[in-house]
Amino acid sequence: MRKVMIGNHALSYGAKISRAQVIPAYPITPQTEVVELLSEMCANGEMDAKFIKVESEHSAMTASIGASATGARVFTATSAQGLALMHEVLHWAVGARTPIVMGNINRAMAPPWTIWTEQTDSLAQRDTGWMQLYAQNSQEVLDSVIQAYKVAEAVQIPAMVILAAFVLSHTSEAVELPEQGKVDEFLPPYEPEYRIDPANPHAFGGLTGPDGYFELRYQIQKAIEDSLPKWDEVGREFGELFGRKYGLIETYKVEDAKNLIISSATLASTARTAVDALREKGEKVGLLRIRVFRPFPSAQIRSILSSVDRAVVVDRNISFGASGIFYQEVKAAVYNEKNPPPIFGVIAGIGGRDVTKKDIIDIYEDIMRMDEPKSDIIWKGVRL
Amino acid sequence: MKLTIPEEEVMGHGHLACQGCGGALAMRYTLKTLGRNTVLSVPACCWSVIDGPFPHSAVNIPVFHTAFEAAASTASGIKAGFEIQGKDVNVVAWAGDGGTYDIGIQALSGAAERNDDIFYICYDNEAYMNTGVQRSGSTPLKAWTTTTPVAHPKDRPKKDLISIMAAHRIPYIATASVAYPEDLTAKLEKAKNIKGTRFLLIFSPCPPGWKADPKNTIKLARLAVETKVFNLLEIENGLDWRITKKIRKPKPVIEYLKLQGRFRHLTEDDVSLIQENVEKEWNILMNKVGE
Ligand SMILES: Cc1ncc(C[n+]2csc(CCOP(=O)(O)OP(=O)(O)O)c2C)c(N)n1
Ligand code: SF4
Ligand SMILES: [Mg+2]
């Protein structure tokens, strides 16, 4: 069945069709529609789930952790300030190995107050251990929620499905709703190895010294590494069942590409149209979209970068005092290669400033005129 | 003779509390009544240590350790998880006074306002003991802690948390004391049969934090009630207040204060001030009780 919906509702329907059982959530622009629809579907019986109307995002996350630890499938969603408020307990969700799936709408951080899109909110949580997936359209949002549960529950690590504020969260698109029966087959009920159970009592998260903590952290890293092939496997299996295939990365016209544009989320969709326009001008250019950011698909990125002359990473985020964050990570991934290509880092679209096809074409043409990257940041569109 | 306190011990012996720990006793009595079909959500507090280091646990029921400010919200999530799976389990947020009066009050207020079907039990030792005796919103007037040193003892009274909880109009609220286990047991029995948020505050002396002799834990807990420093009561639906332990001839507060090093610096004026405060609070309470 096809249904026209905004990106936010694609998250809600993703949670519904994945049969999420507990949904503790707190509203924040531009996420509100996600929780409004979920609370309605819980109230009218369309979903067999408990919606907890918590008093903050901090409680949304801690209630999510508690519910997940009982073996329930849990969904929540937030954005920017709400995600930042959760910071301490984002670590908790990972340490407690609770495979929660959370939608995050990328919104720039205050002050000054703003609601427009930027990726710094979620990227600032990159070291918490949450898996992070950046979607480019509403169909992918819905499909990714289902896949995220499958991967998260397999490795017992929580996952964020991330979408751009307004550009995606509030844009209506036709979305194919997968058949419930087929989704149930793809995503069976969650059966954790350990859960809170009075019949089998355990202490979860008790005091641990240097004797044991190290190994627990090693296991988290191993679990996230194990998820790397899983994201591709699950994306392939999803493709076989539903006709839409996904992976850690997506490439466009890279086979014969000499130069590469690298980006993520909706910026990558814009970059795709720029690639077409540049190809018409005779440029041998391709696009690499990083879909899964944590775990970071270093091997895949290395393999594609091994055959290009130069690459430019377009970031809608900034790590102050350093550079764009995808740029840092891409550079780090190829640093130990024999002859890595020069990589240029562009920061664009901060705070929701529009990034057009022409902007991306300009970025590309500018870096083609440069001999080498002279600094870690090339600013695009900042008015000085 | 009919025993009013269940005989079965749910909590084991091998816990890590100090000698004379009121908080450990509070748990022991609580679990006797709530039984094994119970789960604890424990935030940072002495109890995150008392239960024992990984892989040990003293309580023989599931314990879920959570962040300092999150006892209530974690418990709400655990309860929802059980409910949607059709399981009926007592879910208890078990927190210290710091995790209740101060950093955890937002999550507690949220759960209470929603009337989530959980127990919230605070073992109140009137300071942050886990981190080495710093003041909390529960620390009494004029008491010493490491952040209210003798030169500047606490200049504000203990926060009236019970009234704050009553304002939430939750079905059941009670205060209790480790010196009155029958009273505690009766209150837990009653609370067990009520649906919604049930809040219990258990007065739990801490010998090192109060600079008191471990052998005096029960004595101090009893004196707190006999001097009306801490009153045993219950409140139904936030409005129906009732004293459960009536004190015919109250003792002067000095009897309670003099056994504790945290009050050693008090002047006579300080003691009078505390005595006056106790009378004032008692009158406010009597208005609520309607006597
Ligand atoms: C967010 C956060 N801030 C501070 C701490 C440090 N901390 C741990 S326990 C504690 C005090 C606990 O006091 P209380 O709740 O009264 O329990 P008690 O130790 O007295 O049993 C503090 C300040 C923490 N764990 N987390
Ligand atoms: S410090 Fe006090 S509350 Fe903590 S274990 Fe020791 S006696 Fe109990
Ligand atoms: Mg305390």
XYZ file of C-alpha atoms and ligand atoms in Angstrom:
710
model
C 0.000 0.000 0.000
C 1.262 3.453 -0.888
C 0.547 6.376 1.371
C 1.569 10.010 1.174
C 3.263 10.973 4.431
C 5.786 13.342 5.951
C 9.171 12.025 7.045
C 8.125 12.184 10.685
C 5.163 9.898 10.056
C 7.458 7.500 8.211
C 9.217 7.106 11.573
C 5.902 6.508 13.362
C 4.753 3.946 10.815
C 8.180 2.325 10.965
C 7.728 1.863 14.731
C 4.181 0.589 14.271
C 5.012 -1.947 11.590
C 8.000 -3.123 13.669
C 5.519 -3.762 16.493
C 7.216 -1.504 19.024
C 5.691 -2.290 22.438
C 6.748 0.596 24.670
C 7.128 4.197 23.493
C 8.307 6.721 26.101
C 8.572 10.069 24.332
C 8.632 13.827 24.828
C 7.766 16.412 22.169
C 10.198 18.830 20.517
C 9.999 20.667 17.218
C 10.558 19.281 14.578
C 9.828 15.811 15.973
C 6.331 16.361 17.436
C 4.381 14.661 14.629
C 6.287 11.429 15.301
C 4.992 11.172 18.862
C 1.561 12.645 18.146
C 0.782 9.911 15.643
C 2.257 7.196 17.862
C 0.307 8.303 20.907
C -2.864 8.329 18.807
C -2.204 4.843 17.440
C -1.504 3.541 20.962
C -4.687 5.170 22.271
C -7.014 3.905 19.518
C -5.695 0.362 19.648
C -4.058 0.430 16.205
C -0.867 -0.428 18.049
C -0.598 -2.920 20.891
C 1.836 -0.684 22.737
C 2.212 1.464 25.839
C 2.916 5.125 25.284
C 4.547 6.745 28.342
C 4.009 10.503 28.391
C 7.229 11.280 30.218
C 8.131 14.708 31.579
C 11.464 15.033 29.734
C 13.740 13.439 27.166
C 15.942 12.270 30.008
C 13.058 10.232 31.335
C 12.121 9.164 27.790
C 15.505 7.517 27.470
C 15.676 6.033 30.978
C 12.152 4.632 30.668
C 13.179 3.227 27.273
C 16.176 1.542 28.873
C 14.067 0.037 31.676
C 11.404 -1.231 29.287
C 13.944 -2.674 26.870
C 15.683 -4.481 29.730
C 12.461 -6.413 30.397
C 12.575 -7.717 26.832
C 10.063 -5.315 25.279
C 10.676 -3.706 21.873
C 11.077 0.019 22.473
C 10.874 3.087 20.255
C 11.375 6.769 20.980
C 12.222 9.900 19.035
C 13.759 13.286 19.724
C 15.852 16.101 18.298
C 18.721 18.453 19.165
C 18.168 19.839 22.701
C 16.299 16.672 23.651
C 19.064 14.437 22.397
C 21.675 16.510 24.225
C 19.654 16.257 27.450
C 19.805 12.467 27.093
C 23.571 12.387 26.812
C 24.411 10.617 30.081
C 21.815 7.957 29.535
C 22.656 7.405 25.865
C 25.827 5.873 27.284
C 23.626 3.936 29.708
C 21.540 2.426 26.907
C 24.700 1.108 25.272
C 26.314 -0.153 28.481
C 23.060 -1.877 29.443
C 22.957 -3.395 25.929
C 19.361 -2.331 25.310
C 18.556 -2.397 21.569
C 16.263 0.640 21.531
C 15.540 2.266 18.177
C 15.268 6.060 18.301
C 14.404 8.544 15.601
C 16.378 11.793 15.719
C 15.473 14.793 13.654
C 18.659 16.704 12.904
C 18.209 20.248 14.210
C 20.887 22.817 14.981
C 21.735 23.404 18.644
C 20.874 26.587 20.572
C 21.746 29.308 21.355
C 20.560 31.175 19.457
C 17.242 29.354 19.346
C 16.750 27.760 15.987
C 14.819 24.814 14.634
C 16.441 24.330 11.260
C 18.517 21.395 10.183
C 22.126 20.539 10.940
C 23.796 17.274 11.946
C 25.886 18.424 14.903
C 23.285 17.264 17.474
C 23.546 13.583 16.551
C 27.218 13.650 15.572
C 28.065 15.048 19.013
C 26.794 11.692 20.333
C 29.084 9.658 18.093
C 31.192 8.247 20.943
C 28.270 6.970 23.019
C 28.163 3.668 21.128
C 24.778 4.203 19.453
C 24.638 3.051 15.877
C 23.688 5.935 13.584
C 21.959 5.817 10.239
C 21.350 8.945 8.125
C 18.348 8.568 5.798
C 17.774 10.526 2.603
C 14.036 10.121 2.001
C 10.870 9.065 3.804
C 10.790 5.593 2.284
C 14.266 4.994 3.598
C 13.238 6.323 7.020
C 10.437 3.790 7.332
C 12.463 0.915 5.886
C 15.421 1.786 8.110
C 13.430 1.597 11.341
C 12.575 -2.031 10.532
C 16.172 -2.833 9.577
C 17.523 -1.000 12.608
C 15.553 -3.266 14.957
C 16.857 -6.317 13.163
C 20.486 -5.244 13.462
C 20.180 -3.694 16.939
C 18.559 -6.774 18.441
C 21.088 -9.086 16.814
C 24.045 -7.267 18.367
C 22.280 -5.783 21.449
C 23.259 -2.208 20.649
C 20.776 0.674 20.247
C 20.358 2.474 16.942
C 19.354 5.968 15.810
C 17.530 6.587 12.555
C 18.318 10.183 11.641
C 16.580 12.583 9.284
C 16.924 16.242 8.382
C 14.576 18.748 10.012
C 11.845 20.018 7.668
C 13.693 19.089 4.447
C 12.668 15.546 5.294
C 10.728 15.584 8.572
C 7.963 17.792 7.147
C 8.099 16.992 3.444
C 5.328 14.794 2.076
C 6.337 11.901 -0.122
C 4.642 8.743 -1.347
C 5.835 5.873 0.823
C 5.251 2.173 0.263
C 3.969 0.598 3.502
C 5.303 -2.943 3.638
C 2.837 -5.740 4.348
C 2.626 -6.492 8.078
C 2.865 -10.266 7.550
C 6.059 -9.920 5.553
C 7.554 -7.558 8.132
C 6.726 -10.055 10.885
C 8.578 -12.700 8.921
C 11.567 -10.384 8.435
C 11.539 -9.128 12.035
C 10.396 -11.773 14.530
C 9.578 -10.779 18.154
C 12.510 -9.642 20.292
C 13.900 -12.492 22.411
C 16.892 -11.286 24.436
C 19.296 -13.713 26.055
C 19.023 -11.823 29.363
C 16.120 -9.813 30.664
C 14.861 -8.543 34.010
C 12.988 -11.551 35.361
C 12.058 -12.246 38.994
C 12.137 -15.978 38.199
C 15.787 -15.653 37.223
C 17.157 -12.773 39.297
C 20.289 -10.899 38.262
C 21.834 -7.530 39.042
C 22.283 -5.401 35.919
C 25.018 -2.801 35.844
C 26.409 -3.425 39.327
C 29.671 -1.939 40.501
C 32.566 -3.214 38.388
C 36.251 -2.429 38.859
C 39.186 -2.424 36.446
C 39.020 -6.246 36.585
C 35.888 -6.490 34.492
C 34.987 -3.144 32.948
C 37.624 -3.289 30.217
C 36.244 -6.566 28.825
C 32.686 -5.228 28.850
C 33.827 -2.281 26.708
C 35.736 -4.631 24.409
C 32.526 -6.608 23.940
C 30.605 -3.469 22.991
C 33.192 -2.617 20.351
C 33.081 -6.217 19.039
C 29.293 -6.104 18.880
C 29.340 -2.874 16.874
C 32.001 -4.289 14.563
C 29.824 -7.384 14.111
C 27.002 -5.124 13.022
C 29.008 -3.923 9.981
C 28.298 -6.973 7.798
C 24.829 -7.236 9.384
C 23.761 -3.824 8.068
C 24.642 -4.964 4.536
C 23.108 -8.446 5.002
C 19.910 -7.084 6.493
C 19.704 -4.410 3.766
C 20.098 -7.094 1.092
C 17.538 -9.404 2.692
C 15.155 -6.464 2.967
C 15.691 -5.834 -0.747
C 14.823 -9.435 -1.628
C 11.601 -9.311 0.379
C 10.450 -5.776 -0.324
C 12.240 -4.763 -3.531
C 14.311 -1.967 -1.987
C 17.920 -2.825 -1.230
C 20.066 -0.941 1.283
C 23.645 -1.011 2.535
C 26.166 0.771 4.720
C 26.908 3.138 1.870
C 25.283 3.996 -1.422
C 27.243 4.823 -4.544
C 26.180 6.650 -7.678
C 28.167 6.647 -10.929
C 31.381 5.721 -9.135
C 32.446 2.914 -11.522
C 34.399 5.174 -13.886
C 34.573 8.191 -11.594
C 37.850 10.069 -11.253
C 36.510 12.447 -8.643
C 34.131 11.819 -5.837
C 31.607 13.833 -3.884
C 30.997 12.342 -0.429
C 28.027 13.322 1.678
C 25.109 12.036 3.722
C 21.345 12.320 4.244
C 19.369 14.808 2.131
C 22.548 16.663 1.128
C 23.514 13.509 -0.725
C 20.221 13.555 -2.660
C 21.015 17.079 -3.816
C 24.556 15.978 -4.651
C 23.142 13.217 -6.859
C 21.435 15.762 -9.105
C 24.670 17.762 -9.168
C 26.560 14.658 -10.306
C 24.129 14.274 -13.222
C 24.611 17.904 -14.240
C 28.411 17.638 -13.963
C 28.400 14.400 -15.949
C 26.554 16.248 -18.733
C 29.400 18.749 -18.745
C 31.765 15.803 -19.236
C 33.069 15.514 -15.651
C 33.980 11.998 -14.490
C 32.386 12.435 -11.093
C 30.533 10.070 -8.761
C 28.763 10.195 -5.408
C 29.394 8.249 -2.244
C 26.608 8.543 0.321
C 27.483 7.388 3.814
C 24.251 5.881 5.138
C 25.519 4.198 8.286
C 27.906 6.447 10.224
C 28.284 4.207 13.295
C 29.670 1.650 12.779
C 31.825 3.590 10.322
C 32.130 1.707 7.005
C 35.882 2.339 6.653
C 36.653 -0.666 4.449
C 33.948 0.203 1.926
C 35.093 3.819 1.832
C 38.745 2.820 1.388
C 37.905 0.536 -1.490
C 36.041 3.258 -3.382
C 38.606 5.937 -2.643
C 41.439 3.702 -3.886
C 40.462 4.364 -7.483
C 39.796 8.099 -7.497
C 42.042 11.134 -7.995
C 40.392 13.415 -5.468
C 37.386 13.576 -3.208
C 35.382 16.282 -1.496
C 33.338 15.704 1.652
C 30.379 18.036 2.132
C 29.457 18.330 5.814
C 26.373 19.970 7.312
C 27.943 19.895 10.781
C 31.047 21.098 12.539
C 33.279 19.919 15.347
C 34.423 23.310 16.631
C 38.171 23.608 16.750
C 38.569 20.829 14.189
C 36.471 20.481 11.020
C 33.491 18.781 9.438
C 32.893 15.439 11.112
C 32.308 13.151 8.123
C 35.438 14.747 6.605
C 37.524 13.804 9.675
C 36.290 10.262 9.584
C 36.767 9.748 5.859
C 40.302 11.149 6.050
C 41.141 8.921 9.004
C 39.836 5.868 7.149
C 42.298 6.276 4.262
C 45.302 7.738 6.085
C 47.215 4.456 6.216
C 46.616 3.624 2.545
C 49.562 3.629 0.101
C 48.479 6.531 -2.082
C 45.361 8.084 -0.673
C 43.802 10.763 -2.856
C 43.669 14.341 -1.588
C 40.468 14.907 0.354
C 38.824 18.327 0.599
C 36.473 19.244 3.422
C 33.575 21.613 2.810
C 31.199 22.927 5.427
C 27.847 24.017 4.034
C 24.229 24.425 5.061
C 24.890 25.139 8.746
C 21.735 25.979 10.698
C 19.545 24.969 7.775
C 21.037 27.374 5.198
C 19.834 26.000 1.873
C 22.305 23.947 -0.164
C 21.271 23.812 -3.813
C 22.366 21.720 -6.755
C 24.236 24.770 -8.019
C 26.053 25.068 -4.673
C 27.314 21.509 -4.991
C 28.353 22.079 -8.609
C 30.253 25.203 -7.463
C 31.892 23.281 -4.634
C 33.040 20.615 -7.059
C 34.337 23.084 -9.641
C 36.147 25.083 -6.950
C 38.012 22.116 -5.568
C 38.927 20.978 -9.098
C 40.755 24.283 -9.514
C 42.764 23.794 -6.302
C 46.173 22.082 -6.271
C 45.717 20.473 -2.872
C 43.695 20.871 0.353
C 45.221 23.902 2.118
C 43.126 23.744 5.265
C 40.634 21.402 6.855
C 37.663 23.655 6.189
C 36.464 25.179 2.932
C 33.431 27.296 3.876
C 30.577 27.320 1.387
C 27.923 29.981 1.622
C 28.985 31.743 4.817
C 28.455 35.505 4.476
C 31.421 37.403 5.866
C 1.512 -15.551 68.608
C 0.803 -14.138 65.161
C 3.913 -12.650 63.608
C 3.274 -9.322 61.913
C 6.544 -9.296 60.014
C 6.976 -12.064 57.419
C 9.557 -14.605 58.514
C 11.090 -15.277 55.136
C 14.341 -13.431 54.460
C 14.594 -12.398 50.818
C 17.780 -10.375 51.285
C 20.927 -12.351 51.985
C 23.666 -11.704 54.535
C 26.566 -10.783 52.297
C 25.865 -7.108 51.668
C 28.425 -4.325 51.842
C 26.729 -1.820 54.141
C 28.508 -0.380 57.173
C 27.693 -1.659 60.613
C 24.372 -0.319 61.812
C 23.258 0.877 58.353
C 19.605 1.909 58.473
C 19.394 1.720 54.682
C 20.285 -1.980 54.694
C 17.641 -2.701 57.350
C 15.049 -0.736 55.387
C 15.636 -2.977 52.375
C 15.543 -6.149 54.461
C 12.134 -5.298 55.940
C 10.757 -4.051 52.632
C 11.629 -7.222 50.755
C 10.132 -9.407 53.484
C 6.768 -7.862 52.678
C 7.048 -7.299 48.934
C 8.488 -10.764 48.350
C 10.402 -12.249 45.450
C 8.113 -11.086 42.653
C 9.775 -7.700 42.905
C 12.280 -5.751 40.822
C 14.426 -2.830 41.994
C 15.453 0.223 39.994
C 18.429 1.585 41.943
C 20.086 4.912 41.083
C 23.509 6.025 42.301
C 23.434 5.926 46.122
C 24.884 3.786 48.898
C 22.667 0.951 47.702
C 24.522 0.812 44.372
C 27.422 -0.375 46.522
C 25.594 -2.197 49.336
C 24.100 -4.759 46.932
C 27.603 -5.962 46.137
C 30.067 -5.641 43.272
C 29.557 -7.516 39.986
C 28.852 -10.460 39.846
C 27.440 -10.499 43.400
C 24.050 -9.309 44.557
C 22.684 -9.447 48.090
C 18.976 -9.196 47.442
C 18.043 -12.345 45.472
C 15.670 -10.390 43.237
C 16.497 -8.520 40.001
C 18.288 -5.212 40.490
C 18.538 -2.748 37.625
C 21.134 -0.073 38.306
C 20.339 3.281 36.752
C 21.547 6.878 36.616
C 21.389 9.038 39.763
C 18.403 11.108 38.597
C 16.470 8.272 36.968
C 15.106 5.869 39.600
C 11.467 6.731 38.909
C 11.566 6.935 35.107
C 13.537 3.700 34.846
C 10.958 2.019 37.096
C 8.138 3.388 34.911
C 9.810 1.883 31.858
C 10.337 -1.482 33.564
C 6.681 -1.539 34.638
C 5.467 -0.694 31.120
C 7.713 -3.404 29.688
C 6.234 -5.991 32.049
C 2.654 -4.825 31.505
C 2.788 -5.051 27.722
C 4.117 -8.602 28.123
C 1.272 -9.448 30.500
C 3.495 -9.839 33.575
C 2.419 -8.644 37.016
C 5.539 -7.665 38.987
C 6.137 -5.201 41.865
C 8.438 -2.563 40.425
C 10.242 -0.506 43.049
C 12.329 2.608 42.530
C 14.690 2.404 45.508
C 16.633 5.630 46.017
C 18.466 7.670 48.616
C 17.367 11.134 49.695
C 19.730 12.812 47.213
C 18.240 10.796 44.361
C 14.747 11.699 45.611
C 14.657 15.212 47.108
C 17.215 16.682 44.723
C 18.451 15.315 41.418
C 15.676 12.750 40.909
C 12.695 14.903 41.869
C 11.777 15.689 38.251
C 11.483 12.054 37.224
C 9.685 11.267 40.501
C 7.198 14.099 39.984
C 6.611 12.951 36.396
C 5.906 9.362 37.411
C 3.659 10.486 40.283
C 1.716 12.927 38.120
C 1.097 10.122 35.603
C 0.277 7.860 38.563
C 2.485 5.125 37.110
C 1.902 1.819 38.865
C 5.175 1.687 40.802
C 6.478 1.874 44.351
C 8.916 4.686 44.994
C 10.806 4.063 48.212
C 13.337 6.531 49.549
C 15.629 5.406 52.348
C 16.334 8.734 53.931
C 19.684 9.190 55.660
C 19.601 12.964 55.275
C 22.740 13.471 53.165
C 24.751 12.198 50.213
C 26.502 9.333 51.973
C 27.879 7.484 48.959
C 30.044 10.472 48.054
C 31.162 11.111 51.628
C 28.438 13.051 53.491
C 27.452 16.161 51.545
C 24.239 18.037 52.299
C 21.043 17.197 50.452
C 17.620 18.827 50.424
C 16.791 16.397 53.218
C 19.606 17.417 55.573
C 18.043 18.929 58.722
C 18.496 22.436 60.060
C 21.877 23.108 61.685
C 23.351 19.726 60.803
C 26.972 19.295 59.886
C 27.931 17.724 56.554
C 31.162 18.164 54.577
C 29.485 20.902 52.518
C 27.783 22.467 55.552
C 30.838 22.598 57.826
C 30.616 23.463 61.502
C 31.350 27.124 60.746
C 28.326 27.216 58.405
C 25.970 24.376 59.295
C 22.806 23.868 57.242
C 20.851 27.119 57.314
C 17.640 25.751 55.831
C 15.219 23.144 57.166
C 14.682 19.688 55.680
C 12.538 19.943 52.549
C 8.907 18.964 53.165
C 8.890 16.305 50.488
C 5.826 14.568 51.883
C 3.695 17.649 51.193
C 5.157 17.884 47.708
C 4.187 14.270 47.090
C 0.746 14.840 48.624
C 0.221 17.674 46.153
C 0.470 15.043 43.400
C -2.693 13.401 44.813
C -1.224 9.932 44.393
C -3.167 7.097 46.012
C -0.727 6.286 48.797
C 2.073 8.023 50.675
C 3.643 6.920 53.928
C 6.560 7.679 56.164
C 8.164 4.809 58.060
C 11.166 4.098 60.207
C 13.544 1.188 60.671
C 12.738 1.398 64.406
C 9.083 0.527 63.737
C 9.123 -2.515 61.436
C 5.499 -3.507 62.184
C 4.342 -0.082 61.081
C 6.477 -0.326 57.914
C 5.180 -3.830 57.188
C 1.559 -2.774 57.604
C 2.080 0.167 55.256
C 3.734 -1.970 52.595
C 0.940 -4.556 52.899
C -1.585 -1.817 52.336
C 0.390 -0.302 49.461
C 0.685 -3.706 47.765
C -3.054 -3.770 47.217
C -3.243 -0.278 45.743
C -2.724 0.535 42.060
C -0.803 3.628 41.047
C 2.177 5.466 42.465
C 2.919 4.541 46.055
C 5.544 6.656 47.795
C 7.282 5.590 50.998
C 9.919 7.522 52.919
C 11.857 5.324 55.335
C 13.887 7.088 58.017
C 17.244 5.278 57.944
C 20.073 6.411 60.239
C 23.609 6.293 58.876
C 26.196 5.890 61.654
C 29.256 7.215 59.773
C 27.341 10.071 58.142
C 25.689 11.113 61.393
C 28.827 10.490 63.439
C 26.835 8.149 65.620
C 27.556 4.832 67.284
C 26.368 1.934 65.074
C 24.708 0.373 68.118
C 22.406 3.412 68.305
C 20.756 3.081 64.882
C 17.428 1.804 66.202
C 17.595 4.041 69.240
C 18.093 7.122 67.053
C 15.341 6.106 64.659
C 12.998 5.642 67.625
C 14.059 8.933 69.265
C 13.391 10.793 65.999
C 9.778 9.652 66.266
C 9.506 10.162 70.040
C 10.787 13.745 69.722
C 8.477 14.405 66.714
C 11.513 15.165 64.555
C 10.207 12.521 62.149
C 6.518 11.601 62.243
C 5.005 8.308 61.183
C 2.002 8.931 58.979
C 0.151 7.885 55.891
C -1.777 9.859 53.303
C -4.434 8.529 50.979
C -5.097 10.321 47.714
C -3.006 13.232 48.883
C -5.753 14.567 51.133
C -6.499 12.062 53.838
C -3.649 12.447 56.361
C -3.345 10.106 59.339
C -0.723 9.730 62.079
C 0.053 6.037 62.537
C 2.215 6.357 65.647
C 0.824 8.739 68.226
C 3.347 10.055 70.745
C 1.662 10.846 74.049
C 4.610 12.430 75.856
C 7.095 13.757 73.300
C 10.718 13.904 74.415
C 12.814 17.055 73.986
C 14.830 17.101 70.731
C 18.099 17.293 72.649
C 17.706 13.603 73.535
C 17.858 12.827 69.842
C 20.482 15.411 68.894
C 23.021 14.639 71.607
C 23.738 11.127 70.328
C 24.964 12.459 66.978
C 28.294 14.058 66.149
C 26.691 15.947 63.257
C 24.949 18.109 65.891
C 27.856 18.340 68.360
C 28.543 22.009 67.514
C 25.008 23.147 68.442
C 24.616 26.011 70.908
C 21.704 26.139 73.340
C 20.073 28.679 71.025
C 20.446 26.277 68.119
C 18.767 23.531 70.102
C 15.902 25.877 71.028
C 15.527 26.880 67.390
C 15.318 23.226 66.354
C 12.802 22.545 69.141
C 10.669 25.506 67.993
C 10.845 24.297 64.438
C 9.672 20.851 65.466
C 6.664 22.386 67.275
C 5.864 24.593 64.286
C 6.001 21.680 61.844
C 3.896 19.578 64.203
C 1.170 22.234 64.238
C 1.217 22.455 60.442
C 0.905 18.679 60.332
C -1.960 18.662 62.835
C -3.852 21.077 60.584
C -3.506 18.610 57.739
C -4.486 15.671 59.895
C -7.426 17.684 61.153
C -6.811 17.220 64.852
C 24.629 12.805 37.563
C 25.404 12.407 38.772
N 25.876 13.364 39.605
C 26.567 13.003 40.690
C 26.809 11.697 40.981
C 27.622 11.349 42.204
N 26.828 10.741 43.264
C 26.677 9.408 43.358
S 25.757 8.920 44.666
C 25.605 10.519 45.185
C 24.890 10.849 46.452
C 23.788 9.914 46.785
O 23.087 10.419 47.878
P 21.722 9.780 48.307
O 20.803 9.726 47.145
O 21.241 10.496 49.493
O 22.091 8.264 48.655
P 23.097 7.759 49.806
O 24.438 7.709 49.205
O 23.021 8.726 50.935
O 22.615 6.409 50.171
C 26.244 11.406 44.309
C 26.291 12.877 44.505
C 26.316 10.731 40.066
N 26.509 9.412 40.221
N 25.611 11.118 38.992
S 27.492 5.205 54.648
Fe 25.613 5.135 55.807
S 23.984 4.696 54.316
Fe 25.956 4.208 53.378
S 26.241 2.005 53.770
Fe 27.291 3.122 55.418
S 25.742 3.256 57.015
Fe 24.655 2.727 55.166
Mg 21.353 9.915 51.486
